[in-house]
mmCIF file of C-alpha atoms in Angstrom:
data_model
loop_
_atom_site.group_PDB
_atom_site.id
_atom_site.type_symbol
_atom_site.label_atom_id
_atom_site.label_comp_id
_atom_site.label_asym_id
_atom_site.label_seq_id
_atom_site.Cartn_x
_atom_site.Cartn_y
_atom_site.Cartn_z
ATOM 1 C CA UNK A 10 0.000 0.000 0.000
ATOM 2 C CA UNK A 11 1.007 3.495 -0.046
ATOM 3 C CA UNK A 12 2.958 4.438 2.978
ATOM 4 C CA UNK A 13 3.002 7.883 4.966
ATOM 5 C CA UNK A 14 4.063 9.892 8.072
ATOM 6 C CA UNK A 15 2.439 12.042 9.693
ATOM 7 C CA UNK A 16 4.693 15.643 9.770
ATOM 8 C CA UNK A 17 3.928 19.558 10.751
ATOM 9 C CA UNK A 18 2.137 19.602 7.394
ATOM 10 C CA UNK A 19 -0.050 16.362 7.461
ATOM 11 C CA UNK A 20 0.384 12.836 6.358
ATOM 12 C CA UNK A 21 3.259 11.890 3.937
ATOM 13 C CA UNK A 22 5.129 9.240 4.530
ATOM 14 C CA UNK A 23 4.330 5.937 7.375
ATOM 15 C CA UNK A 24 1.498 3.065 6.921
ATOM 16 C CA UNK A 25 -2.019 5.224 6.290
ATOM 17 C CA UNK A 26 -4.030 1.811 7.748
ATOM 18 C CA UNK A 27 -2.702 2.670 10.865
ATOM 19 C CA UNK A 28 -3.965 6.462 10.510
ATOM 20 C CA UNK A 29 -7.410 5.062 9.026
ATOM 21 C CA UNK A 30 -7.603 2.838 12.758
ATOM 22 C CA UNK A 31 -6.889 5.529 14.857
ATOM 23 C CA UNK A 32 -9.769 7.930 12.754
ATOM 24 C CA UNK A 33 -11.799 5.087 12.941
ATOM 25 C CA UNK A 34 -12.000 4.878 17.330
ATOM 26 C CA UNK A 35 -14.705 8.072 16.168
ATOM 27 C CA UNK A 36 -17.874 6.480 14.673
ATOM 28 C CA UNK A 37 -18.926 9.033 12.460
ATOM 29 C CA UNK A 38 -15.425 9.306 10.789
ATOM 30 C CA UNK A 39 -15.490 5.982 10.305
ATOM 31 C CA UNK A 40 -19.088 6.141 8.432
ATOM 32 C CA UNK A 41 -17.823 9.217 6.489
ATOM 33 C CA UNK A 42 -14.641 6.784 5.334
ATOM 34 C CA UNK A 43 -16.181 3.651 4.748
ATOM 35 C CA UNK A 44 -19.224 5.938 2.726
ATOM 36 C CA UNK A 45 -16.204 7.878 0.623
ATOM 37 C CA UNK A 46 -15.010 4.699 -0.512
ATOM 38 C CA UNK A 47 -18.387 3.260 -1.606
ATOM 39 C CA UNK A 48 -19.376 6.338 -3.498
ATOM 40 C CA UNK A 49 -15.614 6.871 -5.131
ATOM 41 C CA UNK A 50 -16.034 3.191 -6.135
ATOM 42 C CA UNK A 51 -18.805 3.925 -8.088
ATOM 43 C CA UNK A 52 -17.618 6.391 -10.269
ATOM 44 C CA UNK A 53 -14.957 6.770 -13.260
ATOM 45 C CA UNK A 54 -12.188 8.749 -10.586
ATOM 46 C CA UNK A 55 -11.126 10.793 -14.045
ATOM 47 C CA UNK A 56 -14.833 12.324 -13.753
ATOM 48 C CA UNK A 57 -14.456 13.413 -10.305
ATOM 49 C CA UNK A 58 -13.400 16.731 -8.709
ATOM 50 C CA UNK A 59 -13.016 18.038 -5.127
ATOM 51 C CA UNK A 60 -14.248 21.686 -4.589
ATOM 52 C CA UNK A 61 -11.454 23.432 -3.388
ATOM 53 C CA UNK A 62 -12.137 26.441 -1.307
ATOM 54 C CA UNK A 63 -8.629 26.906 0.776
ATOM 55 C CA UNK A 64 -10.965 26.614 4.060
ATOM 56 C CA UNK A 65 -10.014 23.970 6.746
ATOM 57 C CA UNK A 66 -13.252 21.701 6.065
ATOM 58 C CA UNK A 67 -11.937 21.543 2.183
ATOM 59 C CA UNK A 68 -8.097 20.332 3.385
ATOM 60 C CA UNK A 69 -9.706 18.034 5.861
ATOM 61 C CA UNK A 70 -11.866 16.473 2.542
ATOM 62 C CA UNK A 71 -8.253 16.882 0.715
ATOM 63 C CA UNK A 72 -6.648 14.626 3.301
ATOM 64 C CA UNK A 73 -9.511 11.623 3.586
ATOM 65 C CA UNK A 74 -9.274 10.731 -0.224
ATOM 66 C CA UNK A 75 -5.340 10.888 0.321
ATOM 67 C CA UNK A 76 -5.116 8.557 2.944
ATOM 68 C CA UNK A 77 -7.814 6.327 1.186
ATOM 69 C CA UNK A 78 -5.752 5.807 -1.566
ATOM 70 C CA UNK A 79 -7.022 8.125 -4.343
ATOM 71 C CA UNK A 80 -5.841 11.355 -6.309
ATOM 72 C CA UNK A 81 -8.681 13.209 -7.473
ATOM 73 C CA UNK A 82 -7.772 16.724 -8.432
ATOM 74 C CA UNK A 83 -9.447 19.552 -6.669
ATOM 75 C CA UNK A 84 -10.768 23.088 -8.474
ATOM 76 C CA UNK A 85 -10.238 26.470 -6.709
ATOM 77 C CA UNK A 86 -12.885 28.818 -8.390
ATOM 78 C CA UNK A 87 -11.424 32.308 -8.294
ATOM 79 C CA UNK A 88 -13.817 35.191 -7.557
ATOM 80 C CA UNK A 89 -11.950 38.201 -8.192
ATOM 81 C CA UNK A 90 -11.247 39.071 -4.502
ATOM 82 C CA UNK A 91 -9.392 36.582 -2.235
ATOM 83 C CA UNK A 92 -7.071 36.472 0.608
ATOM 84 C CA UNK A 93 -3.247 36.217 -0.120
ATOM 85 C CA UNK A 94 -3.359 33.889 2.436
ATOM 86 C CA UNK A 95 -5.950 31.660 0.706
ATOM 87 C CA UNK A 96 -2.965 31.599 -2.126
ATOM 88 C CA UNK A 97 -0.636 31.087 0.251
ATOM 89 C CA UNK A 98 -2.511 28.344 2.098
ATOM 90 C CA UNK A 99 -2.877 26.479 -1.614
ATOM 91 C CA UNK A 100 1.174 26.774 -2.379
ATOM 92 C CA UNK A 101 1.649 25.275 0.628
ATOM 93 C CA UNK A 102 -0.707 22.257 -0.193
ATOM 94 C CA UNK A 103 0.553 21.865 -3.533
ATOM 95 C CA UNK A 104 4.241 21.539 -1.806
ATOM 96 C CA UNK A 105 2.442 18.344 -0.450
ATOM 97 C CA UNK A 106 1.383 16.718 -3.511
ATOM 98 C CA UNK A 107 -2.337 17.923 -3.886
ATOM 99 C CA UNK A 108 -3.499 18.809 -7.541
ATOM 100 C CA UNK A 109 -5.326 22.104 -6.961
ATOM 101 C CA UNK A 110 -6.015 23.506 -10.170
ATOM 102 C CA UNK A 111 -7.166 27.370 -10.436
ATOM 103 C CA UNK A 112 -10.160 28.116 -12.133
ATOM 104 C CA UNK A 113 -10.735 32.328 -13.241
ATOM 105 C CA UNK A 114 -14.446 33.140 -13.527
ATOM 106 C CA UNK A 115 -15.532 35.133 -16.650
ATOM 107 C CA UNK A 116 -17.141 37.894 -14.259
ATOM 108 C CA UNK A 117 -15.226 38.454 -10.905
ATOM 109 C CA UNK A 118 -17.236 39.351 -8.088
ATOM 110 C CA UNK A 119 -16.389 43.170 -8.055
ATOM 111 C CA UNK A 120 -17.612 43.120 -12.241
ATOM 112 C CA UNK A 121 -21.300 41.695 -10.561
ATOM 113 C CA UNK A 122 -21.769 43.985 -8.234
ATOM 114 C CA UNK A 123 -21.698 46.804 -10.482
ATOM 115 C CA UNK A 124 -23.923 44.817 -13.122
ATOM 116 C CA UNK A 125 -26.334 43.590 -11.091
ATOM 117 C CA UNK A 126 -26.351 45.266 -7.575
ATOM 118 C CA UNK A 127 -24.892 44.911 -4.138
ATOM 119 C CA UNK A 128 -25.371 41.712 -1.374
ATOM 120 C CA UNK A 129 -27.717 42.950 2.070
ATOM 121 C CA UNK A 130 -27.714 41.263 5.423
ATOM 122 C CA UNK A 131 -27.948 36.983 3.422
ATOM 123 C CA UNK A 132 -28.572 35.788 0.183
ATOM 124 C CA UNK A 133 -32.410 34.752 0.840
ATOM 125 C CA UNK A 134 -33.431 38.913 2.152
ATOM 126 C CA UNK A 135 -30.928 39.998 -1.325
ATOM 127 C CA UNK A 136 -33.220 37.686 -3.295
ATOM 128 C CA UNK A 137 -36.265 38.649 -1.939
ATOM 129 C CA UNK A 138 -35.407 42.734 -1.718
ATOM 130 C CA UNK A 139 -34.202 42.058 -5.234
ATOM 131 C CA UNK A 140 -37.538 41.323 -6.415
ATOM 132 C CA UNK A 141 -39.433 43.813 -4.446
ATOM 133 C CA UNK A 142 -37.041 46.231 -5.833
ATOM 134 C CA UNK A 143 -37.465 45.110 -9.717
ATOM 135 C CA UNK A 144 -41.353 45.628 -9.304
ATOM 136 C CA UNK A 145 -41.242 48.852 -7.595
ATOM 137 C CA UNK A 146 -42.420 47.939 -4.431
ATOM 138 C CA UNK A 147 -43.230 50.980 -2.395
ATOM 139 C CA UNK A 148 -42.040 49.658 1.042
ATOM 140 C CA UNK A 149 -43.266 53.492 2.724
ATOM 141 C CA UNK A 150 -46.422 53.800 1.580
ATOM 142 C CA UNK A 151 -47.361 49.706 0.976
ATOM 143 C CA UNK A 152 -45.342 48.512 3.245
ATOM 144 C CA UNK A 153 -48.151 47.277 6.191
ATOM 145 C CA UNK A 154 -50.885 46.401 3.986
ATOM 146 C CA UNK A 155 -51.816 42.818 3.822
ATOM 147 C CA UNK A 156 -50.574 40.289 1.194
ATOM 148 C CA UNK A 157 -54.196 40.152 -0.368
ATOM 149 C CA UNK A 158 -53.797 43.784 -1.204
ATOM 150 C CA UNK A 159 -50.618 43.851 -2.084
ATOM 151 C CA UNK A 160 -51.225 41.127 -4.682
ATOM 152 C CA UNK A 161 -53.181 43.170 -6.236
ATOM 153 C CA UNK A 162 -50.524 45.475 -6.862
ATOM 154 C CA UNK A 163 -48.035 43.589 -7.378
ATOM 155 C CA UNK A 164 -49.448 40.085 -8.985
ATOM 156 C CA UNK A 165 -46.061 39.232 -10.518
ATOM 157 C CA UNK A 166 -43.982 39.207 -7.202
ATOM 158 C CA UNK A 167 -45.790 36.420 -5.310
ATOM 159 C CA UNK A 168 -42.827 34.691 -3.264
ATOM 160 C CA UNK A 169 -41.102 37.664 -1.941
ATOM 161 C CA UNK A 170 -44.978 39.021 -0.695
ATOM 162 C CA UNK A 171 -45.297 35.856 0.857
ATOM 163 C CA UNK A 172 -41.842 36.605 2.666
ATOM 164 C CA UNK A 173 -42.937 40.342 3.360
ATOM 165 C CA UNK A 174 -46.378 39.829 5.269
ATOM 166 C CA UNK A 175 -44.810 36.574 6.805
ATOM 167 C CA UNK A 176 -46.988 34.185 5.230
ATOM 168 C CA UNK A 177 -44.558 31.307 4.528
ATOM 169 C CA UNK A 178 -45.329 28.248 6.799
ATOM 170 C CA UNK A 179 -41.430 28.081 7.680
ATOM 171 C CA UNK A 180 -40.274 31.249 10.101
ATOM 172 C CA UNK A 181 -36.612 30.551 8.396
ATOM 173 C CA UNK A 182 -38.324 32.551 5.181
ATOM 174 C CA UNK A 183 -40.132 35.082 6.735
ATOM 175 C CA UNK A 184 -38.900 38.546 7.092
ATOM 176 C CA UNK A 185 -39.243 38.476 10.673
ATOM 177 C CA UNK A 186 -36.873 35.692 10.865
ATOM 178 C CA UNK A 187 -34.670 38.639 10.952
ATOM 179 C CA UNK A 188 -35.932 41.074 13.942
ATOM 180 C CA UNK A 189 -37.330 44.168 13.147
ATOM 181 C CA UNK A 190 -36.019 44.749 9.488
ATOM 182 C CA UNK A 191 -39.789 45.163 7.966
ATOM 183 C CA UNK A 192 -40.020 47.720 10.345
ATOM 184 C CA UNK A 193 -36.772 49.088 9.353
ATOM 185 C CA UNK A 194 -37.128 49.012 5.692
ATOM 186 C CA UNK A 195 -40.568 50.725 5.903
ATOM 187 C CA UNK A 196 -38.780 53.576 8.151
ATOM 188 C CA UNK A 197 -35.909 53.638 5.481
ATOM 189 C CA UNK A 198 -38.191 53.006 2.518
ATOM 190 C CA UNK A 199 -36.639 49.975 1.504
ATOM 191 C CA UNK A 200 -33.047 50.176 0.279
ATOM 192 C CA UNK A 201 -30.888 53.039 -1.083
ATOM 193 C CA UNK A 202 -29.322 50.984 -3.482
ATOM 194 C CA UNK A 203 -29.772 48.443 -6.086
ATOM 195 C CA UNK A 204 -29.849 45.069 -4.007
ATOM 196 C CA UNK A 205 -28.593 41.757 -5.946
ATOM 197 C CA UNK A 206 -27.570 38.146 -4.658
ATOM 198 C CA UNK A 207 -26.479 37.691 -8.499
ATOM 199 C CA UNK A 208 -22.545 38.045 -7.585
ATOM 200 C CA UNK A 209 -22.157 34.069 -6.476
ATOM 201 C CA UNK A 210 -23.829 33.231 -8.778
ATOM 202 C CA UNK A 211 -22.603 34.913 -11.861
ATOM 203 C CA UNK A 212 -19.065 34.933 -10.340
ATOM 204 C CA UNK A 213 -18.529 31.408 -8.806
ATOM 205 C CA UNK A 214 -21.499 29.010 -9.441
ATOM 206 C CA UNK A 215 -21.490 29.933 -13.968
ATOM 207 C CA UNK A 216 -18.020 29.011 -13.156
ATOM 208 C CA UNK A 217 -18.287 25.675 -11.565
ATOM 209 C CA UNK A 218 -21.655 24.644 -14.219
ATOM 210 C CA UNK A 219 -19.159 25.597 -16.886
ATOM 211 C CA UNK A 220 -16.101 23.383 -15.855
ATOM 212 C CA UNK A 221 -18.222 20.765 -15.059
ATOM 213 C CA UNK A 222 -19.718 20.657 -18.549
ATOM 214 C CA UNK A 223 -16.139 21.294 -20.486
ATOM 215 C CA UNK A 224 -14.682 18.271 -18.379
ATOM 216 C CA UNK A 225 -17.518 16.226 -18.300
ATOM 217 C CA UNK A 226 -17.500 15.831 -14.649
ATOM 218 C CA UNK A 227 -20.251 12.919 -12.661
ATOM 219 C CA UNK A 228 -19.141 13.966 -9.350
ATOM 220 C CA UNK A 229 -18.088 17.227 -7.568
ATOM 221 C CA UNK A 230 -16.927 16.105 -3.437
ATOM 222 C CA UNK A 231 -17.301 19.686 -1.407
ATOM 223 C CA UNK A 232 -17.126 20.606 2.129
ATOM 224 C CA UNK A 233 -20.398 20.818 3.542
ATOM 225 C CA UNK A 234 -20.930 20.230 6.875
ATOM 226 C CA UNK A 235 -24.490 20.247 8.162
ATOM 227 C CA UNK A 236 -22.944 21.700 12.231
ATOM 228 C CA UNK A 237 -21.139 24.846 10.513
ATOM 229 C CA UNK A 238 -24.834 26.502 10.140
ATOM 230 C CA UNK A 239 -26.094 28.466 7.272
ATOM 231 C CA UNK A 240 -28.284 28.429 4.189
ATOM 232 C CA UNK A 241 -25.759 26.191 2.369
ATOM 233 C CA UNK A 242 -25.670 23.513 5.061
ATOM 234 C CA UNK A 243 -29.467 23.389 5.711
ATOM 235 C CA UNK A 244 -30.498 23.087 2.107
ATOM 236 C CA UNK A 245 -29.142 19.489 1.847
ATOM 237 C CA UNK A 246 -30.437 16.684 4.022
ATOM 238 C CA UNK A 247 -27.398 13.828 3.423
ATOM 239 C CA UNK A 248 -24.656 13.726 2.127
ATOM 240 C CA UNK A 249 -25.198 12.897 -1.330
ATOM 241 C CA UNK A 250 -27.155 15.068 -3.635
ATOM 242 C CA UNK A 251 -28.145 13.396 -6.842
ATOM 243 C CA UNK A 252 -27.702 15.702 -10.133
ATOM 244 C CA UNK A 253 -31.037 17.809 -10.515
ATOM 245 C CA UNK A 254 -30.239 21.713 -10.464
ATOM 246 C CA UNK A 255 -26.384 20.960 -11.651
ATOM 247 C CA UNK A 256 -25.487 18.299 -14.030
ATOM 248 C CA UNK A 257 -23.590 16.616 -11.881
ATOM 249 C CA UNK A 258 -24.120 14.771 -8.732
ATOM 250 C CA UNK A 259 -22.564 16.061 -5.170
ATOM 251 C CA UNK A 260 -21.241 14.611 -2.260
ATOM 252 C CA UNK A 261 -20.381 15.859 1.065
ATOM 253 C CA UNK A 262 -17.858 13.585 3.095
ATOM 254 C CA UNK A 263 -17.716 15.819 6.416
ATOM 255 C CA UNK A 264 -21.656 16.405 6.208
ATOM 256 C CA UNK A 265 -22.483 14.704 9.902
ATOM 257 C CA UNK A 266 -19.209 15.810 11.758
ATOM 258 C CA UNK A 267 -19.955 18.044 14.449
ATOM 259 C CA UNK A 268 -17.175 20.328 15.569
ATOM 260 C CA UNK A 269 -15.689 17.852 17.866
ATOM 261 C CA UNK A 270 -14.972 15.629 15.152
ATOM 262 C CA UNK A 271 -13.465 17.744 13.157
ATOM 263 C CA UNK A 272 -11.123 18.496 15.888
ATOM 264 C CA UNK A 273 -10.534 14.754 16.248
ATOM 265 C CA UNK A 274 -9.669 14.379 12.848
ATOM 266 C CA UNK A 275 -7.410 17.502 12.427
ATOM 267 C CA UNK A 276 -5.720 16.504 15.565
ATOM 268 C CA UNK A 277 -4.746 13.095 14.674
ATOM 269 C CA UNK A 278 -3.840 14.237 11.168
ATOM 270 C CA UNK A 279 -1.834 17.142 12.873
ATOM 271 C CA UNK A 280 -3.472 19.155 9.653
ATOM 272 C CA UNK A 281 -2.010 22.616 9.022
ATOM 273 C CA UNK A 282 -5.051 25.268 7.959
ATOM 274 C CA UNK A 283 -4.302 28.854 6.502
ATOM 275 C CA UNK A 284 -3.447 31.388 7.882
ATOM 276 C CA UNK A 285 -7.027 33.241 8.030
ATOM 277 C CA UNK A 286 -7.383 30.600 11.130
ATOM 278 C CA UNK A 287 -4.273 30.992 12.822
ATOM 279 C CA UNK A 288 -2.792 34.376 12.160
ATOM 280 C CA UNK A 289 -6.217 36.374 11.024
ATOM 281 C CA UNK A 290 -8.213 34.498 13.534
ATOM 282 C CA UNK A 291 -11.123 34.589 11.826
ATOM 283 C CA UNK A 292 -13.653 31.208 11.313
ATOM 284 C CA UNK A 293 -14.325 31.328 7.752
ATOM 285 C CA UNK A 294 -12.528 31.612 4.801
ATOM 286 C CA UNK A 295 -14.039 32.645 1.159
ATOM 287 C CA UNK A 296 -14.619 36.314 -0.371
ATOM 288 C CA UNK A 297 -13.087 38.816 1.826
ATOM 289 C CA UNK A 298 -15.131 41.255 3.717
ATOM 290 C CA UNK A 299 -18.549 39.918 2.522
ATOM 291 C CA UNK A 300 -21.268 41.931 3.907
ATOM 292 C CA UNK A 301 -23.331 38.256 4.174
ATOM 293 C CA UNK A 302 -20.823 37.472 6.959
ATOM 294 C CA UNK A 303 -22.281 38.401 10.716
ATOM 295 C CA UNK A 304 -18.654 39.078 11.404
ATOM 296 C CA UNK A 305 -17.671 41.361 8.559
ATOM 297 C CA UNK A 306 -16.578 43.721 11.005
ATOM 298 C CA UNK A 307 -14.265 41.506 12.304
ATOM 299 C CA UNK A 308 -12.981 40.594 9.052
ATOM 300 C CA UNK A 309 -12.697 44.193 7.765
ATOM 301 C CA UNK A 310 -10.136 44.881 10.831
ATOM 302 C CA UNK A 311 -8.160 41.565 10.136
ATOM 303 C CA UNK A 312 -7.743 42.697 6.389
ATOM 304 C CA UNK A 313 -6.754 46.106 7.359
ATOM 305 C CA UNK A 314 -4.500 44.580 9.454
ATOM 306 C CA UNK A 315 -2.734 41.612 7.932
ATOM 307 C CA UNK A 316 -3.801 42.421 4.559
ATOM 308 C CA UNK A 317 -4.213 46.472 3.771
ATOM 309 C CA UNK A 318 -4.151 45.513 0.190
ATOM 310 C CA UNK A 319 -7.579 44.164 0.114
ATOM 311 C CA UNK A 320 -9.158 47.322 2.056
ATOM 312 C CA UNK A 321 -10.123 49.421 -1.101
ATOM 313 C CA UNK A 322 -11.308 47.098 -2.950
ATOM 314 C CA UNK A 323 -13.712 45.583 -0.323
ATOM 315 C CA UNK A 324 -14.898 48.914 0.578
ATOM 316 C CA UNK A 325 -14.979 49.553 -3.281
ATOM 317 C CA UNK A 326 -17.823 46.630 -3.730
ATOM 318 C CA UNK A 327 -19.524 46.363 -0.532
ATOM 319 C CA UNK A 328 -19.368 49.975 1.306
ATOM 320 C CA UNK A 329 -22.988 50.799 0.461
ATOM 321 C CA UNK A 330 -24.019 47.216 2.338
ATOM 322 C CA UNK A 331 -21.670 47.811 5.417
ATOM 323 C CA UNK A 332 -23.193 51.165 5.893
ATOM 324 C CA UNK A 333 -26.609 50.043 5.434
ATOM 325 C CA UNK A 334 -26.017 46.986 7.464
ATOM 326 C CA UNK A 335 -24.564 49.118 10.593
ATOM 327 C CA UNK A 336 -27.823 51.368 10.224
ATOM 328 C CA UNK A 337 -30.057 48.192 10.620
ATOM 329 C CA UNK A 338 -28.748 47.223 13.874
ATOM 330 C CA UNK A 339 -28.398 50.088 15.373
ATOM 331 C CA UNK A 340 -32.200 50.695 14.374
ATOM 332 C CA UNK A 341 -32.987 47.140 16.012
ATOM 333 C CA UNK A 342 -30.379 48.240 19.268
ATOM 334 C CA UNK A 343 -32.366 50.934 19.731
ATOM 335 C CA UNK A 344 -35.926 49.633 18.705
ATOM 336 C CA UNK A 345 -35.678 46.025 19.641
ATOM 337 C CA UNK A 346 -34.296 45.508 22.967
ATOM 338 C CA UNK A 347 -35.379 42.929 25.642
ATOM 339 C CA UNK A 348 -37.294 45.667 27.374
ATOM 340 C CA UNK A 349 -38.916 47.644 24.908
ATOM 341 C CA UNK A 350 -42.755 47.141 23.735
ATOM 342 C CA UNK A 351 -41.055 45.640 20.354
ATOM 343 C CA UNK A 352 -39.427 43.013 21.945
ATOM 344 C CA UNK A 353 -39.346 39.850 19.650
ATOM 345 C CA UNK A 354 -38.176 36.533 20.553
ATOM 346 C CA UNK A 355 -34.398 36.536 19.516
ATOM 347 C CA UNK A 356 -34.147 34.903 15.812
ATOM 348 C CA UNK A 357 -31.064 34.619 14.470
ATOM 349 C CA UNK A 358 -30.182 35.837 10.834
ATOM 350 C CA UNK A 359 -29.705 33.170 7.662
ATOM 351 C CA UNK A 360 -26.251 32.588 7.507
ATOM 352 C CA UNK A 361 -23.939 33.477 4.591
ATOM 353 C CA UNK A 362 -23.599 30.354 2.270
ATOM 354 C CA UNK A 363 -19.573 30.038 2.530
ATOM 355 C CA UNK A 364 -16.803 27.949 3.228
#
């Protein structure tokens, strides 16, 4: 068999069986191993592809087809804004014998934004503010009248009325699944900007559809894991997804580890993560600064910090959304707190959809 040792980098040279028994003491690693190798089995490995995003979930998927034997190439799907230590993070894997291959998108992130409009608070309130926005919605003056009415308005824009007067059965896709901003929007009259979740897609997503295609690919492996929260993890429910929206199907190795298996796994693997972890200390990797991120603050100040480079151009794309952003919670500080008469039950807001 292939023999490795484990070093300050990860596995590379000493026995792997003996690293697969010791993974294997935690029963959901073990599922996710023994599950990798039945669904690898049944595919051609040429058609396969691991979604690289630099994050720490995508080495740990890196390092479980290593040690099981295969080399399946992974994709890193450039935006147009990234960390230097993203770039960094992928040298450094590459110096370990992982095929990362860099994909450039037709339309970088910063090229969307102007086309199409600027990210607010998630991608499910940009979608739905999106189409309020495209029909003219008058969030002042229409802004408490009841869906009936407002149907009659607006016929065309059923699903985001439905999300406005909080008629959805599931709270997760009402507006007030994110406290007080109906009552902020109808203060501010809706949005002073053009409002788009178009810049994944366009930017990242065309991207991935369109390598899939020109390589012919069955299979993409990604990083998904159901404990890290947001939109992205709680739209799957395993950890396959059979092709239907993409032409390929998907599989998610990690999907079932909570956080304490992850931590089992990087410890025994004695993994090394980029930089954004360690140095930046921030929890989440991806495009820098985005305004989906609860703690975009936090990640403003670390790129000031550790990478000034990247300050003018986040600002450059996503000022308008900070700004906005900051105005909404201070409106809900002041508007929303556990003693005034608007007091809601504490929701929290959808999660960006990152990695």
């Amino acid at each position: 068999g292939i023999i490795y040792k484990i070093t300050a980098g990860g596995i590379m040279e000493q026995d792997y069986k003996e690293i697969i028994g010791e993974l294997s003491k935690n029963e959901t690693i073990k599922k996710s191993l023994d599950k990798t190798i039945a669904v690898l089995d049944s595919y051609d490995i040429d058609r396969v592809r691991i979604a690289y995003s630099g994050g720490s979930d995508s080495d740990d998927v890196l390092w479980i087809t290593r040690i099981l034997g295969y080399n399946i190439p992974s994709v890193f799907y450039k935006v147009g804004i990234e960390y230097q230590a993203t770039y960094n993070h992928i040298d450094y894997m590459r110096s370990l014998g992982f095929n990362i291959e860099e994909c450039k998108p037709k339309y970088s992130i910063p090229y969307a934004q102007r086309k199409y409009g600027t990210p607010f608070l998630n991608k499910y309130v940009s979608e739905m503010i999106q189409r309020l926005q495209s029909h003219n919605f008058k969030f002042k003056e229409d802004g408490n009248k009841p869906f009936e009415e407002l149907m009659i308005k607006y016929p065309n824009t059923k699903n985001a009325l439905l999300w406005w007067t909080n008629r959805n059965i599931s709270k997760r896709i009402n507006i007030d699944w994110n406290k007080g901003l109906k009552e902020f929007l109808i203060e501010t009259d809706g949005v002073p900007f053009k409002v788009s979740s178009m810049c994944c897609e366009i930017s990242k997503k065309n991207l991935m559809r369109q390598y899939a295609k020109d390589n012919k690919i069955e299979l993409v492996i990604n990083g998904v894991r159901r404990a890290e929260g947001g939109r992205r993890s709680t739209a799957y429910s395993s950890c396959f997804l059979p092709r239907k929206n993409y032409k390929y199907d998907m599989y998610f190795p990690l999907f079932w580890w909570s956080n304490a298996d992850k931590e089992y796994f990087d410890s025994i693997m004695n993994i090394k993560h980029s930089d954004c972890y360690s140095v930046y200390g921030l929890n989440r990797t991806g495009c820098p600064g985005c305004p989906y991120g609860r703690g975009f603050e936090d990640e403003l100040l670390a790129i000031e910090t550790y990478e000034p480079k990247l300050t003018r151009l986040t600002h450059l794309v996503f000022d308008k959304s900070y700004e906005f952003t900051r105005q909404y919670r201070e409106f809900v500080k002041n508007n929303f707190s556990k003693s005034g008469n608007k007091n809601k039950k504490s929701q929290e807001e959808l999660p960006l959809t990152y990695q």
